[in-house]
């Protein structure tokens, strides 16, 4: 058996999409514009037809790069972006008021050089604005043809249900990998029940499951992982021991660790797609090369026994960030 294309709001896409955060923000210094544009075109050439970005990624740089690099290929991919995390100078806030959503969408359309965004997410829950009001604004953007559908990011099953009652939700996006199991508490099942696509970001554990991290890891300036508990000692060393076992399983299966991680995520439900990201063209091509490969139930069980919430050391986010996350926690 193999994996096949999967639907987002009725449109079939490759179940492995491209997360476009890393090219300009979060883990490493941004790549040069010409390389980023080459990477984006190489991704489409390799078979990616679902690109995921957000305004906060490089403060608009990710959207700008996609717009400039792919404006002549807009009909070749399903485009997703996000709003809700607003940066004003040194101030950061969560803002999903209707007027903020609508203004942000106009700016995203400008940067992306398109007249519509296929899927527009609320990046985080705004606890000061009723979710029904935020979704009402998104429904108006759908009616105007500026977005095709809306999604929610890092939100709970309860919030998803409230939103879905106001206007049907197309996708729910949350971190999901063998190392991060929070979606298994409630949102995976809620999405399946409601017919919502679950979009798994960071399927390789934010780099852990690629095998590219090591003890004594030296973080580049601005790498967000440096402040997250599971990447700090002694948690880092403990988690790397799990990764060694994961790499051994991948080798036995004839796939790379990244490809094994993608296969594991997709095996958890036919309503799931995943969006690994990289600023390296070779890694981008590697991530999709075995998109239709399916691990056996026995392999999935071995991974589940090795890496799970009980065996991974450290939280995925630091203390100050956790209150902004609506997703259920253990």
PDB file of C-alpha atoms in Angstrom:
ATOM      1  CA  UNK A   1       0.000   0.000   0.000  1.00  0.00           C
ATOM      2  CA  UNK A   2       1.045   3.587  -0.603  1.00  0.00           C
ATOM      3  CA  UNK A   3      -0.163   7.025   0.402  1.00  0.00           C
ATOM      4  CA  UNK A   4      -2.197   8.998  -2.140  1.00  0.00           C
ATOM      5  CA  UNK A   5      -3.085  12.661  -2.573  1.00  0.00           C
ATOM      6  CA  UNK A   6      -5.282  14.130   0.144  1.00  0.00           C
ATOM      7  CA  UNK A   7      -7.915  16.857   0.147  1.00  0.00           C
ATOM      8  CA  UNK A   8      -7.843  20.312   1.733  1.00  0.00           C
ATOM      9  CA  UNK A   9     -11.188  22.054   1.340  1.00  0.00           C
ATOM     10  CA  UNK A  10     -11.999  19.678  -1.499  1.00  0.00           C
ATOM     11  CA  UNK A  11      -8.753  20.229  -3.403  1.00  0.00           C
ATOM     12  CA  UNK A  12      -6.411  17.280  -3.744  1.00  0.00           C
ATOM     13  CA  UNK A  13      -2.782  17.991  -2.876  1.00  0.00           C
ATOM     14  CA  UNK A  14       0.341  15.978  -2.279  1.00  0.00           C
ATOM     15  CA  UNK A  15       0.224  14.988   1.421  1.00  0.00           C
ATOM     16  CA  UNK A  16       3.735  16.458   1.846  1.00  0.00           C
ATOM     17  CA  UNK A  17       3.601  20.240   1.505  1.00  0.00           C
ATOM     18  CA  UNK A  18       6.311  22.848   2.008  1.00  0.00           C
ATOM     19  CA  UNK A  19       6.565  24.927   5.168  1.00  0.00           C
ATOM     20  CA  UNK A  20       8.105  28.278   4.203  1.00  0.00           C
ATOM     21  CA  UNK A  21       9.190  29.572   7.615  1.00  0.00           C
ATOM     22  CA  UNK A  22      12.774  28.366   7.597  1.00  0.00           C
ATOM     23  CA  UNK A  23      13.919  30.184   4.493  1.00  0.00           C
ATOM     24  CA  UNK A  24      13.910  33.502   6.309  1.00  0.00           C
ATOM     25  CA  UNK A  25      13.372  33.013  10.044  1.00  0.00           C
ATOM     26  CA  UNK A  26      13.395  30.892  13.201  1.00  0.00           C
ATOM     27  CA  UNK A  27      16.304  28.443  13.090  1.00  0.00           C
ATOM     28  CA  UNK A  28      19.109  29.908  10.992  1.00  0.00           C
ATOM     29  CA  UNK A  29      20.059  33.185   9.301  1.00  0.00           C
ATOM     30  CA  UNK A  30      17.926  33.911   6.215  1.00  0.00           C
ATOM     31  CA  UNK A  31      19.237  32.646   2.902  1.00  0.00           C
ATOM     32  CA  UNK A  32      19.919  35.086   0.078  1.00  0.00           C
ATOM     33  CA  UNK A  33      16.911  36.092  -2.013  1.00  0.00           C
ATOM     34  CA  UNK A  34      18.192  34.440  -5.173  1.00  0.00           C
ATOM     35  CA  UNK A  35      18.713  31.116  -3.384  1.00  0.00           C
ATOM     36  CA  UNK A  36      15.304  31.314  -1.693  1.00  0.00           C
ATOM     37  CA  UNK A  37      13.640  31.876  -5.052  1.00  0.00           C
ATOM     38  CA  UNK A  38      15.588  29.008  -6.568  1.00  0.00           C
ATOM     39  CA  UNK A  39      14.471  26.791  -3.663  1.00  0.00           C
ATOM     40  CA  UNK A  40      10.796  27.694  -4.102  1.00  0.00           C
ATOM     41  CA  UNK A  41      10.888  26.918  -7.814  1.00  0.00           C
ATOM     42  CA  UNK A  42      12.791  23.690  -7.164  1.00  0.00           C
ATOM     43  CA  UNK A  43      10.077  22.700  -4.696  1.00  0.00           C
ATOM     44  CA  UNK A  44       7.351  23.013  -7.320  1.00  0.00           C
ATOM     45  CA  UNK A  45       9.520  21.122  -9.795  1.00  0.00           C
ATOM     46  CA  UNK A  46       9.956  18.328  -7.217  1.00  0.00           C
ATOM     47  CA  UNK A  47       6.210  17.884  -6.788  1.00  0.00           C
ATOM     48  CA  UNK A  48       5.167  20.209  -3.974  1.00  0.00           C
ATOM     49  CA  UNK A  49       1.742  21.708  -4.630  1.00  0.00           C
ATOM     50  CA  UNK A  50       0.906  23.063  -1.154  1.00  0.00           C
ATOM     51  CA  UNK A  51       2.948  25.969   0.224  1.00  0.00           C
ATOM     52  CA  UNK A  52       2.430  27.243   3.764  1.00  0.00           C
ATOM     53  CA  UNK A  53       3.618  30.628   4.989  1.00  0.00           C
ATOM     54  CA  UNK A  54       2.636  33.364   7.478  1.00  0.00           C
ATOM     55  CA  UNK A  55       3.030  37.085   7.921  1.00  0.00           C
ATOM     56  CA  UNK A  56       5.262  36.654  10.964  1.00  0.00           C
ATOM     57  CA  UNK A  57       7.817  34.590   9.010  1.00  0.00           C
ATOM     58  CA  UNK A  58      10.549  37.164   8.551  1.00  0.00           C
ATOM     59  CA  UNK A  59       7.993  39.932   9.133  1.00  0.00           C
ATOM     60  CA  UNK A  60       6.566  39.445   5.662  1.00  0.00           C
ATOM     61  CA  UNK A  61       9.743  38.245   3.957  1.00  0.00           C
ATOM     62  CA  UNK A  62       8.456  34.714   3.383  1.00  0.00           C
ATOM     63  CA  UNK A  63       5.291  36.026   1.728  1.00  0.00           C
ATOM     64  CA  UNK A  64       7.321  38.496  -0.352  1.00  0.00           C
ATOM     65  CA  UNK A  65       9.683  35.797  -1.581  1.00  0.00           C
ATOM     66  CA  UNK A  66       6.836  33.507  -2.592  1.00  0.00           C
ATOM     67  CA  UNK A  67       5.159  36.360  -4.419  1.00  0.00           C
ATOM     68  CA  UNK A  68       8.258  37.340  -6.331  1.00  0.00           C
ATOM     69  CA  UNK A  69       9.501  33.826  -7.067  1.00  0.00           C
ATOM     70  CA  UNK A  70       6.239  32.131  -8.029  1.00  0.00           C
ATOM     71  CA  UNK A  71       3.911  34.816  -9.389  1.00  0.00           C
ATOM     72  CA  UNK A  72       4.164  33.193 -12.801  1.00  0.00           C
ATOM     73  CA  UNK A  73       3.314  29.746 -11.383  1.00  0.00           C
ATOM     74  CA  UNK A  74       0.417  30.663  -9.083  1.00  0.00           C
ATOM     75  CA  UNK A  75      -1.928  28.078 -10.608  1.00  0.00           C
ATOM     76  CA  UNK A  76       0.499  25.252  -9.743  1.00  0.00           C
ATOM     77  CA  UNK A  77       0.074  25.285  -5.959  1.00  0.00           C
ATOM     78  CA  UNK A  78      -2.364  25.575  -3.068  1.00  0.00           C
ATOM     79  CA  UNK A  79      -1.357  28.635  -1.036  1.00  0.00           C
ATOM     80  CA  UNK A  80      -1.795  29.001   2.721  1.00  0.00           C
ATOM     81  CA  UNK A  81      -0.861  31.936   4.924  1.00  0.00           C
ATOM     82  CA  UNK A  82      -1.645  33.122   8.456  1.00  0.00           C
ATOM     83  CA  UNK A  83      -2.393  36.162  10.561  1.00  0.00           C
ATOM     84  CA  UNK A  84      -3.002  36.803  14.240  1.00  0.00           C
ATOM     85  CA  UNK A  85       0.530  37.257  15.557  1.00  0.00           C
ATOM     86  CA  UNK A  86       1.167  40.969  15.135  1.00  0.00           C
ATOM     87  CA  UNK A  87       4.568  42.654  15.503  1.00  0.00           C
ATOM     88  CA  UNK A  88       4.665  46.412  16.094  1.00  0.00           C
ATOM     89  CA  UNK A  89       8.280  47.462  16.570  1.00  0.00           C
ATOM     90  CA  UNK A  90       9.476  45.553  19.635  1.00  0.00           C
ATOM     91  CA  UNK A  91       5.934  44.721  20.725  1.00  0.00           C
ATOM     92  CA  UNK A  92       4.315  41.402  19.905  1.00  0.00           C
ATOM     93  CA  UNK A  93       0.643  40.654  20.407  1.00  0.00           C
ATOM     94  CA  UNK A  94      -2.061  38.184  19.440  1.00  0.00           C
ATOM     95  CA  UNK A  95      -4.759  40.109  17.611  1.00  0.00           C
ATOM     96  CA  UNK A  96      -7.630  38.415  15.771  1.00  0.00           C
ATOM     97  CA  UNK A  97     -10.114  41.271  15.805  1.00  0.00           C
ATOM     98  CA  UNK A  98     -12.106  41.442  12.549  1.00  0.00           C
ATOM     99  CA  UNK A  99     -10.550  44.742  11.453  1.00  0.00           C
ATOM    100  CA  UNK A 100      -7.039  43.400  12.085  1.00  0.00           C
ATOM    101  CA  UNK A 101      -7.724  40.210  10.135  1.00  0.00           C
ATOM    102  CA  UNK A 102      -9.054  42.105   7.123  1.00  0.00           C
ATOM    103  CA  UNK A 103      -6.166  44.584   7.033  1.00  0.00           C
ATOM    104  CA  UNK A 104      -3.626  41.787   7.399  1.00  0.00           C
ATOM    105  CA  UNK A 105      -5.206  39.831   4.555  1.00  0.00           C
ATOM    106  CA  UNK A 106      -4.922  42.822   2.210  1.00  0.00           C
ATOM    107  CA  UNK A 107      -1.216  43.154   3.021  1.00  0.00           C
ATOM    108  CA  UNK A 108      -0.637  39.423   2.495  1.00  0.00           C
ATOM    109  CA  UNK A 109      -2.353  39.573  -0.888  1.00  0.00           C
ATOM    110  CA  UNK A 110      -0.051  42.448  -1.843  1.00  0.00           C
ATOM    111  CA  UNK A 111       3.119  40.693  -0.719  1.00  0.00           C
ATOM    112  CA  UNK A 112       2.119  37.374  -2.279  1.00  0.00           C
ATOM    113  CA  UNK A 113       1.216  39.131  -5.554  1.00  0.00           C
ATOM    114  CA  UNK A 114      -2.046  37.267  -5.859  1.00  0.00           C
ATOM    115  CA  UNK A 115      -5.757  38.046  -5.755  1.00  0.00           C
ATOM    116  CA  UNK A 116      -6.630  35.138  -3.472  1.00  0.00           C
ATOM    117  CA  UNK A 117      -5.178  32.944  -0.726  1.00  0.00           C
ATOM    118  CA  UNK A 118      -6.508  29.389  -0.794  1.00  0.00           C
ATOM    119  CA  UNK A 119      -6.302  28.853   2.973  1.00  0.00           C
ATOM    120  CA  UNK A 120      -5.972  31.636   5.546  1.00  0.00           C
ATOM    121  CA  UNK A 121      -5.256  30.698   9.162  1.00  0.00           C
ATOM    122  CA  UNK A 122      -5.635  32.383  12.499  1.00  0.00           C
ATOM    123  CA  UNK A 123      -2.088  31.756  13.699  1.00  0.00           C
ATOM    124  CA  UNK A 124      -2.974  31.766  17.405  1.00  0.00           C
ATOM    125  CA  UNK A 125      -6.068  32.094  19.585  1.00  0.00           C
ATOM    126  CA  UNK A 126      -6.891  35.644  20.594  1.00  0.00           C
ATOM    127  CA  UNK A 127      -8.360  35.158  24.051  1.00  0.00           C
ATOM    128  CA  UNK A 128      -9.644  38.753  24.049  1.00  0.00           C
ATOM    129  CA  UNK A 129     -11.763  38.289  20.932  1.00  0.00           C
ATOM    130  CA  UNK A 130     -14.521  35.660  20.690  1.00  0.00           C
ATOM    131  CA  UNK A 131     -13.561  33.062  18.112  1.00  0.00           C
ATOM    132  CA  UNK A 132     -16.989  33.511  16.534  1.00  0.00           C
ATOM    133  CA  UNK A 133     -16.187  37.163  15.745  1.00  0.00           C
ATOM    134  CA  UNK A 134     -12.849  36.274  14.187  1.00  0.00           C
ATOM    135  CA  UNK A 135     -14.413  33.534  12.076  1.00  0.00           C
ATOM    136  CA  UNK A 136     -17.154  35.928  11.021  1.00  0.00           C
ATOM    137  CA  UNK A 137     -14.513  38.184   9.490  1.00  0.00           C
ATOM    138  CA  UNK A 138     -12.919  35.231   7.718  1.00  0.00           C
ATOM    139  CA  UNK A 139     -16.315  34.201   6.350  1.00  0.00           C
ATOM    140  CA  UNK A 140     -16.682  37.682   4.861  1.00  0.00           C
ATOM    141  CA  UNK A 141     -13.267  37.353   3.188  1.00  0.00           C
ATOM    142  CA  UNK A 142     -14.400  34.023   1.736  1.00  0.00           C
ATOM    143  CA  UNK A 143     -17.570  35.646   0.388  1.00  0.00           C
ATOM    144  CA  UNK A 144     -15.465  38.404  -1.184  1.00  0.00           C
ATOM    145  CA  UNK A 145     -13.254  35.810  -2.892  1.00  0.00           C
ATOM    146  CA  UNK A 146     -10.077  36.983  -1.181  1.00  0.00           C
ATOM    147  CA  UNK A 147      -9.594  33.654   0.590  1.00  0.00           C
ATOM    148  CA  UNK A 148     -10.866  30.223  -0.383  1.00  0.00           C
ATOM    149  CA  UNK A 149     -11.215  28.854   3.134  1.00  0.00           C
ATOM    150  CA  UNK A 150      -9.963  29.422   6.665  1.00  0.00           C
ATOM    151  CA  UNK A 151      -7.973  27.400   9.157  1.00  0.00           C
ATOM    152  CA  UNK A 152      -6.870  27.534  12.784  1.00  0.00           C
ATOM    153  CA  UNK A 153      -3.365  27.049  14.183  1.00  0.00           C
ATOM    154  CA  UNK A 154      -2.428  25.689  17.628  1.00  0.00           C
ATOM    155  CA  UNK A 155      -6.020  25.649  18.857  1.00  0.00           C
ATOM    156  CA  UNK A 156      -8.002  23.190  20.960  1.00  0.00           C
ATOM    157  CA  UNK A 157     -10.785  20.837  19.962  1.00  0.00           C
ATOM    158  CA  UNK A 158     -13.240  23.018  21.884  1.00  0.00           C
ATOM    159  CA  UNK A 159     -12.190  26.124  19.952  1.00  0.00           C
ATOM    160  CA  UNK A 160     -12.323  24.249  16.646  1.00  0.00           C
ATOM    161  CA  UNK A 161     -15.874  23.124  17.349  1.00  0.00           C
ATOM    162  CA  UNK A 162     -16.998  26.666  18.204  1.00  0.00           C
ATOM    163  CA  UNK A 163     -15.379  28.028  15.058  1.00  0.00           C
ATOM    164  CA  UNK A 164     -16.793  25.282  12.865  1.00  0.00           C
ATOM    165  CA  UNK A 165     -20.326  26.033  14.075  1.00  0.00           C
ATOM    166  CA  UNK A 166     -19.928  29.650  12.948  1.00  0.00           C
ATOM    167  CA  UNK A 167     -18.522  28.750   9.517  1.00  0.00           C
ATOM    168  CA  UNK A 168     -17.040  25.429   8.315  1.00  0.00           C
ATOM    169  CA  UNK A 169     -13.314  25.217   9.082  1.00  0.00           C
ATOM    170  CA  UNK A 170     -11.085  23.703   6.392  1.00  0.00           C
ATOM    171  CA  UNK A 171      -7.892  22.935   8.347  1.00  0.00           C
ATOM    172  CA  UNK A 172      -6.376  22.789  11.803  1.00  0.00           C
ATOM    173  CA  UNK A 173      -2.603  23.144  12.030  1.00  0.00           C
ATOM    174  CA  UNK A 174      -0.543  22.010  15.006  1.00  0.00           C
ATOM    175  CA  UNK A 175       2.908  20.590  15.681  1.00  0.00           C
ATOM    176  CA  UNK A 176       2.836  16.801  15.353  1.00  0.00           C
ATOM    177  CA  UNK A 177       5.606  14.227  15.219  1.00  0.00           C
ATOM    178  CA  UNK A 178       6.684  11.193  17.229  1.00  0.00           C
ATOM    179  CA  UNK A 179       8.178  13.718  19.665  1.00  0.00           C
ATOM    180  CA  UNK A 180       5.087  15.923  20.005  1.00  0.00           C
ATOM    181  CA  UNK A 181       1.846  14.058  20.714  1.00  0.00           C
ATOM    182  CA  UNK A 182      -0.490  16.818  21.913  1.00  0.00           C
ATOM    183  CA  UNK A 183      -2.850  16.445  18.912  1.00  0.00           C
ATOM    184  CA  UNK A 184      -3.581  12.888  20.023  1.00  0.00           C
ATOM    185  CA  UNK A 185      -5.361  14.227  23.118  1.00  0.00           C
ATOM    186  CA  UNK A 186      -8.350  15.597  21.203  1.00  0.00           C
ATOM    187  CA  UNK A 187      -7.814  17.598  17.997  1.00  0.00           C
ATOM    188  CA  UNK A 188      -6.916  14.701  15.689  1.00  0.00           C
ATOM    189  CA  UNK A 189     -10.200  12.988  16.471  1.00  0.00           C
ATOM    190  CA  UNK A 190     -12.181  16.247  16.373  1.00  0.00           C
ATOM    191  CA  UNK A 191     -10.822  17.021  12.908  1.00  0.00           C
ATOM    192  CA  UNK A 192     -11.670  13.551  11.648  1.00  0.00           C
ATOM    193  CA  UNK A 193     -15.191  13.809  13.051  1.00  0.00           C
ATOM    194  CA  UNK A 194     -15.836  17.236  11.519  1.00  0.00           C
ATOM    195  CA  UNK A 195     -14.193  16.561   8.143  1.00  0.00           C
ATOM    196  CA  UNK A 196     -11.361  19.032   8.789  1.00  0.00           C
ATOM    197  CA  UNK A 197      -7.878  18.447   7.358  1.00  0.00           C
ATOM    198  CA  UNK A 198      -5.204  18.188  10.033  1.00  0.00           C
ATOM    199  CA  UNK A 199      -1.976  19.893   8.945  1.00  0.00           C
ATOM    200  CA  UNK A 200       1.053  18.640  10.879  1.00  0.00           C
ATOM    201  CA  UNK A 201       3.897  21.102  11.111  1.00  0.00           C
ATOM    202  CA  UNK A 202       7.412  20.243  12.346  1.00  0.00           C
ATOM    203  CA  UNK A 203       7.052  16.532  11.471  1.00  0.00           C
ATOM    204  CA  UNK A 204      10.800  16.039  12.031  1.00  0.00           C
ATOM    205  CA  UNK A 205      10.659  17.385  15.583  1.00  0.00           C
ATOM    206  CA  UNK A 206      12.123  20.797  14.652  1.00  0.00           C
ATOM    207  CA  UNK A 207      15.271  19.091  13.420  1.00  0.00           C
ATOM    208  CA  UNK A 208      15.644  16.360  16.022  1.00  0.00           C
ATOM    209  CA  UNK A 209      14.470  13.504  13.812  1.00  0.00           C
ATOM    210  CA  UNK A 210      16.694  14.466  10.875  1.00  0.00           C
ATOM    211  CA  UNK A 211      19.703  13.374  12.911  1.00  0.00           C
ATOM    212  CA  UNK A 212      21.316  16.762  12.382  1.00  0.00           C
ATOM    213  CA  UNK A 213      21.589  17.789  16.039  1.00  0.00           C
ATOM    214  CA  UNK A 214      24.315  16.670  18.433  1.00  0.00           C
ATOM    215  CA  UNK A 215      25.413  16.910  22.041  1.00  0.00           C
ATOM    216  CA  UNK A 216      26.952  20.300  22.772  1.00  0.00           C
ATOM    217  CA  UNK A 217      24.906  21.772  19.916  1.00  0.00           C
ATOM    218  CA  UNK A 218      25.963  25.341  19.162  1.00  0.00           C
ATOM    219  CA  UNK A 219      22.976  27.458  18.219  1.00  0.00           C
ATOM    220  CA  UNK A 220      23.250  30.283  15.724  1.00  0.00           C
ATOM    221  CA  UNK A 221      22.099  33.737  16.789  1.00  0.00           C
ATOM    222  CA  UNK A 222      18.329  33.973  16.711  1.00  0.00           C
ATOM    223  CA  UNK A 223      17.676  30.214  16.701  1.00  0.00           C
ATOM    224  CA  UNK A 224      14.422  29.884  18.640  1.00  0.00           C
ATOM    225  CA  UNK A 225      15.219  26.338  19.731  1.00  0.00           C
ATOM    226  CA  UNK A 226      18.008  27.521  22.025  1.00  0.00           C
ATOM    227  CA  UNK A 227      15.433  28.640  24.601  1.00  0.00           C
ATOM    228  CA  UNK A 228      13.075  25.650  24.354  1.00  0.00           C
ATOM    229  CA  UNK A 229      13.355  23.043  27.127  1.00  0.00           C
ATOM    230  CA  UNK A 230      13.741  19.882  25.050  1.00  0.00           C
ATOM    231  CA  UNK A 231      16.731  21.390  23.232  1.00  0.00           C
ATOM    232  CA  UNK A 232      18.551  22.305  26.438  1.00  0.00           C
ATOM    233  CA  UNK A 233      20.739  20.006  28.513  1.00  0.00           C
ATOM    234  CA  UNK A 234      20.240  17.511  30.029  1.00  0.00           C
ATOM    235  CA  UNK A 235      17.111  17.075  27.885  1.00  0.00           C
ATOM    236  CA  UNK A 236      19.024  17.428  24.615  1.00  0.00           C
ATOM    237  CA  UNK A 237      21.320  14.472  25.309  1.00  0.00           C
ATOM    238  CA  UNK A 238      18.443  12.321  26.553  1.00  0.00           C
ATOM    239  CA  UNK A 239      16.422  12.986  23.413  1.00  0.00           C
ATOM    240  CA  UNK A 240      19.380  12.341  21.114  1.00  0.00           C
ATOM    241  CA  UNK A 241      19.525   8.793  22.480  1.00  0.00           C
ATOM    242  CA  UNK A 242      15.973   8.279  21.237  1.00  0.00           C
ATOM    243  CA  UNK A 243      16.916   9.716  17.857  1.00  0.00           C
ATOM    244  CA  UNK A 244      19.711   7.148  17.506  1.00  0.00           C
ATOM    245  CA  UNK A 245      17.120   4.375  17.705  1.00  0.00           C
ATOM    246  CA  UNK A 246      14.891   6.196  15.229  1.00  0.00           C
ATOM    247  CA  UNK A 247      17.748   6.481  12.736  1.00  0.00           C
ATOM    248  CA  UNK A 248      18.345   2.743  13.039  1.00  0.00           C
ATOM    249  CA  UNK A 249      14.710   2.039  12.127  1.00  0.00           C
ATOM    250  CA  UNK A 250      14.969   4.341   9.111  1.00  0.00           C
ATOM    251  CA  UNK A 251      18.111   2.599   7.902  1.00  0.00           C
ATOM    252  CA  UNK A 252      16.447  -0.796   8.204  1.00  0.00           C
ATOM    253  CA  UNK A 253      13.489   0.493   6.150  1.00  0.00           C
ATOM    254  CA  UNK A 254      15.664   1.970   3.415  1.00  0.00           C
ATOM    255  CA  UNK A 255      14.482   5.549   3.948  1.00  0.00           C
ATOM    256  CA  UNK A 256      16.051   8.625   5.513  1.00  0.00           C
ATOM    257  CA  UNK A 257      15.066   9.641   9.059  1.00  0.00           C
ATOM    258  CA  UNK A 258      13.113  12.589   7.649  1.00  0.00           C
ATOM    259  CA  UNK A 259      11.196  10.349   5.269  1.00  0.00           C
ATOM    260  CA  UNK A 260      10.430   7.949   8.117  1.00  0.00           C
ATOM    261  CA  UNK A 261       9.077  10.843  10.199  1.00  0.00           C
ATOM    262  CA  UNK A 262       6.819  11.932   7.338  1.00  0.00           C
ATOM    263  CA  UNK A 263       5.578   8.384   6.812  1.00  0.00           C
ATOM    264  CA  UNK A 264       4.809   8.040  10.524  1.00  0.00           C
ATOM    265  CA  UNK A 265       2.773  11.274  10.586  1.00  0.00           C
ATOM    266  CA  UNK A 266       0.761  10.366   7.491  1.00  0.00           C
ATOM    267  CA  UNK A 267       0.068   6.881   8.856  1.00  0.00           C
ATOM    268  CA  UNK A 268      -1.933   8.376  11.710  1.00  0.00           C
ATOM    269  CA  UNK A 269      -4.969   9.249   9.597  1.00  0.00           C
ATOM    270  CA  UNK A 270      -6.047   9.809   6.015  1.00  0.00           C
ATOM    271  CA  UNK A 271      -7.213  13.321   6.963  1.00  0.00           C
ATOM    272  CA  UNK A 272      -3.615  14.346   7.772  1.00  0.00           C
ATOM    273  CA  UNK A 273      -1.101  16.231   5.606  1.00  0.00           C
ATOM    274  CA  UNK A 274       2.300  17.510   6.676  1.00  0.00           C
ATOM    275  CA  UNK A 275       4.443  20.551   5.861  1.00  0.00           C
ATOM    276  CA  UNK A 276       8.167  20.032   6.556  1.00  0.00           C
ATOM    277  CA  UNK A 277      10.375  23.020   5.868  1.00  0.00           C
ATOM    278  CA  UNK A 278      14.021  23.614   5.081  1.00  0.00           C
ATOM    279  CA  UNK A 279      16.295  26.282   3.642  1.00  0.00           C
ATOM    280  CA  UNK A 280      18.321  23.604   1.838  1.00  0.00           C
ATOM    281  CA  UNK A 281      17.226  22.509  -1.635  1.00  0.00           C
ATOM    282  CA  UNK A 282      18.590  18.983  -1.199  1.00  0.00           C
ATOM    283  CA  UNK A 283      16.592  18.529   2.015  1.00  0.00           C
ATOM    284  CA  UNK A 284      13.458  19.926   0.387  1.00  0.00           C
ATOM    285  CA  UNK A 285      13.792  17.373  -2.396  1.00  0.00           C
ATOM    286  CA  UNK A 286      14.560  14.579   0.089  1.00  0.00           C
ATOM    287  CA  UNK A 287      11.432  15.287   2.136  1.00  0.00           C
ATOM    288  CA  UNK A 288       9.073  14.684  -0.776  1.00  0.00           C
ATOM    289  CA  UNK A 289      11.028  11.995  -2.614  1.00  0.00           C
ATOM    290  CA  UNK A 290       9.248   9.128  -0.807  1.00  0.00           C
ATOM    291  CA  UNK A 291       5.933  10.894  -0.240  1.00  0.00           C
ATOM    292  CA  UNK A 292       3.888   7.827  -1.160  1.00  0.00           C
ATOM    293  CA  UNK A 293       5.881   5.347   0.950  1.00  0.00           C
ATOM    294  CA  UNK A 294       3.898   3.875   3.842  1.00  0.00           C
ATOM    295  CA  UNK A 295       5.505   2.273   6.920  1.00  0.00           C
ATOM    296  CA  UNK A 296       3.963  -0.958   8.124  1.00  0.00           C
ATOM    297  CA  UNK A 297       1.896  -1.086  11.294  1.00  0.00           C
ATOM    298  CA  UNK A 298       4.787  -2.946  12.933  1.00  0.00           C
ATOM    299  CA  UNK A 299       7.223  -0.128  12.122  1.00  0.00           C
ATOM    300  CA  UNK A 300       4.797   2.488  13.414  1.00  0.00           C
ATOM    301  CA  UNK A 301       4.408   0.502  16.638  1.00  0.00           C
ATOM    302  CA  UNK A 302       8.189   0.340  17.092  1.00  0.00           C
ATOM    303  CA  UNK A 303       8.430   4.111  16.725  1.00  0.00           C
ATOM    304  CA  UNK A 304       5.532   4.646  19.117  1.00  0.00           C
ATOM    305  CA  UNK A 305       7.214   2.495  21.737  1.00  0.00           C
ATOM    306  CA  UNK A 306      10.547   4.271  21.324  1.00  0.00           C
ATOM    307  CA  UNK A 307       9.486   7.930  21.080  1.00  0.00           C
ATOM    308  CA  UNK A 308       6.362   9.219  22.767  1.00  0.00           C
ATOM    309  CA  UNK A 309       5.218  11.775  25.317  1.00  0.00           C
ATOM    310  CA  UNK A 310       6.536   9.683  28.196  1.00  0.00           C
ATOM    311  CA  UNK A 311      10.020   9.148  26.757  1.00  0.00           C
ATOM    312  CA  UNK A 312      10.744  12.637  25.340  1.00  0.00           C
ATOM    313  CA  UNK A 313      12.462  14.955  27.839  1.00  0.00           C
ATOM    314  CA  UNK A 314      11.392  18.604  28.111  1.00  0.00           C
ATOM    315  CA  UNK A 315       8.442  20.694  26.950  1.00  0.00           C
ATOM    316  CA  UNK A 316       8.212  21.881  23.369  1.00  0.00           C
ATOM    317  CA  UNK A 317       7.854  25.553  24.347  1.00  0.00           C
ATOM    318  CA  UNK A 318       9.320  27.699  27.110  1.00  0.00           C
ATOM    319  CA  UNK A 319       7.153  29.070  29.908  1.00  0.00           C
ATOM    320  CA  UNK A 320       6.369  32.522  28.436  1.00  0.00           C
ATOM    321  CA  UNK A 321       5.091  31.007  25.172  1.00  0.00           C
ATOM    322  CA  UNK A 322       2.845  28.334  26.645  1.00  0.00           C
ATOM    323  CA  UNK A 323      -0.038  30.660  27.628  1.00  0.00           C
ATOM    324  CA  UNK A 324      -0.408  31.694  23.973  1.00  0.00           C
ATOM    325  CA  UNK A 325      -1.040  28.091  22.890  1.00  0.00           C
ATOM    326  CA  UNK A 326      -4.654  26.891  22.985  1.00  0.00           C
ATOM    327  CA  UNK A 327      -3.842  23.280  22.031  1.00  0.00           C
ATOM    328  CA  UNK A 328      -4.520  20.736  24.760  1.00  0.00           C
ATOM    329  CA  UNK A 329      -1.559  19.861  26.971  1.00  0.00           C
ATOM    330  CA  UNK A 330      -0.710  16.736  28.936  1.00  0.00           C
TER     331      UNK A 330
END
